[in-house]
Coordinates of N, CA and C in Angstrom, one line a residue:
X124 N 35.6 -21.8 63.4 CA 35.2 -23.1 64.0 C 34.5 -24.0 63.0
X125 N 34.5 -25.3 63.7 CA 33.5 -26.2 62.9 C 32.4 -25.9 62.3
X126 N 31.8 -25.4 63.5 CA 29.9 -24.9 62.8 C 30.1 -23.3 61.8
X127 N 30.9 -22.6 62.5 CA 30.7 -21.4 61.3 C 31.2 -21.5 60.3
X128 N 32.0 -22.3 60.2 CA 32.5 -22.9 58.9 C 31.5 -23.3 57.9
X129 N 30.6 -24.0 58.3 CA 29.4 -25.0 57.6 C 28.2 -23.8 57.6
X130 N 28.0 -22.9 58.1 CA 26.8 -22.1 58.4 C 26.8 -21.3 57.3
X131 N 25.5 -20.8 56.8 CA 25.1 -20.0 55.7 C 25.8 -18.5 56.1
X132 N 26.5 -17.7 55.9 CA 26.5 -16.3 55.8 C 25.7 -15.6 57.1
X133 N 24.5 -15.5 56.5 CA 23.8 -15.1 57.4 C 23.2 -15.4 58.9
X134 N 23.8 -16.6 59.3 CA 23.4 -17.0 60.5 C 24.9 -16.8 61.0
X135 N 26.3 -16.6 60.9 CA 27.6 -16.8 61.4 C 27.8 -15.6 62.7
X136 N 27.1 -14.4 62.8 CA 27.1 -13.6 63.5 C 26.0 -13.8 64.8
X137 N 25.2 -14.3 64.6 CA 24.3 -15.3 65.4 C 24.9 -16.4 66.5
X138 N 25.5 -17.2 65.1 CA 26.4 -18.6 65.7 C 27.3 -17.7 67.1
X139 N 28.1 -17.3 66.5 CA 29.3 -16.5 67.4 C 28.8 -15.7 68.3
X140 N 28.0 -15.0 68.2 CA 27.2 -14.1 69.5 C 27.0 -15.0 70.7
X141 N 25.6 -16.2 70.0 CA 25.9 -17.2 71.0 C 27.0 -17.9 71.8
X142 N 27.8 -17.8 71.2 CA 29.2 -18.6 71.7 C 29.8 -17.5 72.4
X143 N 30.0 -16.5 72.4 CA 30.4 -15.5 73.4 C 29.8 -15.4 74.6
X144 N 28.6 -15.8 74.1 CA 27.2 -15.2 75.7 C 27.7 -16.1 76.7
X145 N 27.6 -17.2 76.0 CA 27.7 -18.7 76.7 C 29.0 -18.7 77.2
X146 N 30.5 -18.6 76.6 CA 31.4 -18.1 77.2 C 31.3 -17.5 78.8
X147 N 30.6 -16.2 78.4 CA 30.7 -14.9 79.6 C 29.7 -15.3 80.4
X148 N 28.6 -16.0 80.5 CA 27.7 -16.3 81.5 C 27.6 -17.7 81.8
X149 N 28.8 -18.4 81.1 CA 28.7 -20.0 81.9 C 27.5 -20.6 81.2
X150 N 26.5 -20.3 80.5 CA 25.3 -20.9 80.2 C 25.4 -21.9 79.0
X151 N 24.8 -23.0 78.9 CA 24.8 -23.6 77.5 C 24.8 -23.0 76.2
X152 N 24.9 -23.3 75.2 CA 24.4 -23.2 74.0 C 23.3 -23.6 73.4
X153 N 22.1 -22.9 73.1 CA 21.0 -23.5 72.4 C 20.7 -22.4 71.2
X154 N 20.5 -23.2 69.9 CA 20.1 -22.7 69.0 C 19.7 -23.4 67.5
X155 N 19.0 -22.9 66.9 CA 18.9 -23.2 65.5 C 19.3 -22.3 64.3
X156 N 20.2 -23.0 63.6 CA 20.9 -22.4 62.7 C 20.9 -23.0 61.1
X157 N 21.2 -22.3 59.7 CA 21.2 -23.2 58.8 C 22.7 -23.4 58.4
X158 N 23.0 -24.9 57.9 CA 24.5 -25.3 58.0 C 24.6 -25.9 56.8
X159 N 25.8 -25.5 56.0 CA 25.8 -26.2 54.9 C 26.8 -27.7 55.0
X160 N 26.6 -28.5 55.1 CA 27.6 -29.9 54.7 C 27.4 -30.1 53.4
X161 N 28.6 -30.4 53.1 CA 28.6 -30.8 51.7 C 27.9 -30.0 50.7
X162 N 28.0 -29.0 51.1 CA 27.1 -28.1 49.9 C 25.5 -27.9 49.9
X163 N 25.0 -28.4 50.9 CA 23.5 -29.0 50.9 C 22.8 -28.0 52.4
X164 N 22.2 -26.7 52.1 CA 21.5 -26.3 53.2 C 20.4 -27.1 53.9
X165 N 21.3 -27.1 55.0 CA 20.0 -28.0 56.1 C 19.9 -27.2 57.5
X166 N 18.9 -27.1 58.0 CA 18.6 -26.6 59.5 C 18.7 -27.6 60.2
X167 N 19.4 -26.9 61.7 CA 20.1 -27.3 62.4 C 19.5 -26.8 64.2
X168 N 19.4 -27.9 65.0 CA 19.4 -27.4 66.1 C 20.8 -28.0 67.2
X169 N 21.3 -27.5 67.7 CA 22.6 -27.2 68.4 C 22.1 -26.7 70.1
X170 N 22.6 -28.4 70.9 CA 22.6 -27.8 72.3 C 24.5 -28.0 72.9
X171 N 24.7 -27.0 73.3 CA 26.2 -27.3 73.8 C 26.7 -26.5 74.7
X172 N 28.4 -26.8 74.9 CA 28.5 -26.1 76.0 C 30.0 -26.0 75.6
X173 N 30.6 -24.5 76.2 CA 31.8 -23.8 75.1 C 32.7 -23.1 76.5
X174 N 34.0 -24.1 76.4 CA 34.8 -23.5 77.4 C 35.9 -23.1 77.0
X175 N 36.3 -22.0 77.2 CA 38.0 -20.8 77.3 C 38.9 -22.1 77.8
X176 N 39.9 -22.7 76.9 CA 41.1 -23.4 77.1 C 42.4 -22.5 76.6
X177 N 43.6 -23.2 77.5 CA 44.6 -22.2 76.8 C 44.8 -22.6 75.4
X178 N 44.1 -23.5 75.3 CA 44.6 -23.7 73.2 C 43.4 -22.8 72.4
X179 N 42.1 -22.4 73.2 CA 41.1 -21.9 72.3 C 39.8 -22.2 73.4
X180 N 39.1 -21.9 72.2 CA 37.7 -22.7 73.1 C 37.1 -23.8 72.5
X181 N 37.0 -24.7 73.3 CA 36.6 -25.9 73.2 C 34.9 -26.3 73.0
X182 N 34.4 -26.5 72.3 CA 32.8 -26.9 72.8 C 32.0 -28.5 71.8
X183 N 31.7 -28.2 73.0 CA 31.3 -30.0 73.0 C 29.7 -30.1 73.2
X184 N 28.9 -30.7 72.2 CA 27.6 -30.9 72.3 C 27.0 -32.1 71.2
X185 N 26.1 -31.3 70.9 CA 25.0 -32.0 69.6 C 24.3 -31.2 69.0
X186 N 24.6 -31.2 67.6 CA 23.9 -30.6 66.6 C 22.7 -32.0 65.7
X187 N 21.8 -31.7 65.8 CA 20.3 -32.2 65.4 C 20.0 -31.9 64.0
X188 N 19.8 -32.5 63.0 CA 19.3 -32.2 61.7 C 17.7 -32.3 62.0
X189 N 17.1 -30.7 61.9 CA 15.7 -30.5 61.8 C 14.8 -30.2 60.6
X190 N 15.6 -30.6 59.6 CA 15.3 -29.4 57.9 C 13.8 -30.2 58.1
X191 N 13.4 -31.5 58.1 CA 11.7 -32.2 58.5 C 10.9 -31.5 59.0
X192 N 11.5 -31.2 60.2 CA 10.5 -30.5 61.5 C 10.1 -28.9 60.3
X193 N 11.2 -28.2 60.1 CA 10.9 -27.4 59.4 C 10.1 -27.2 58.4
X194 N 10.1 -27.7 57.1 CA 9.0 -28.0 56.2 C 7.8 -28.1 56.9

């Protein structure tokens, strides 16, 4: 997907956990993760919501650049 694509290594099992839970219990997506664009690690907070289509799963939200709040 989009975001695990861009995500550091070590947050991608994270990412995807979430997105399964949220799947199987209907519930949103909340989380903070670090994402690379363009080569550049920045932290990220992500609220969304991830639905089973027959092409895949779909999810639709907002991802927040927090790397400020962090510092």
């Amino acid at each position: 997907t989009f975001v695990t694509d861009r995500a550091v290594p070590e947050d991608r099992e994270r990412i995807e956990t979430h997105v399964r839970q949220a799947l199987a219990n209907g519930t949103p997506i909340e989380l903070e993760c670090r994402l690379r664009p363009r080569g550049v690690e920045r932290w990220c907070r992500a609220r969304a919501s991830a639905v089973q289509t027959p092409g895949g799963v779909l999810i639709t939200g907002l991802i927040v650049d927090v790397t400020e709040q962090k510092r």
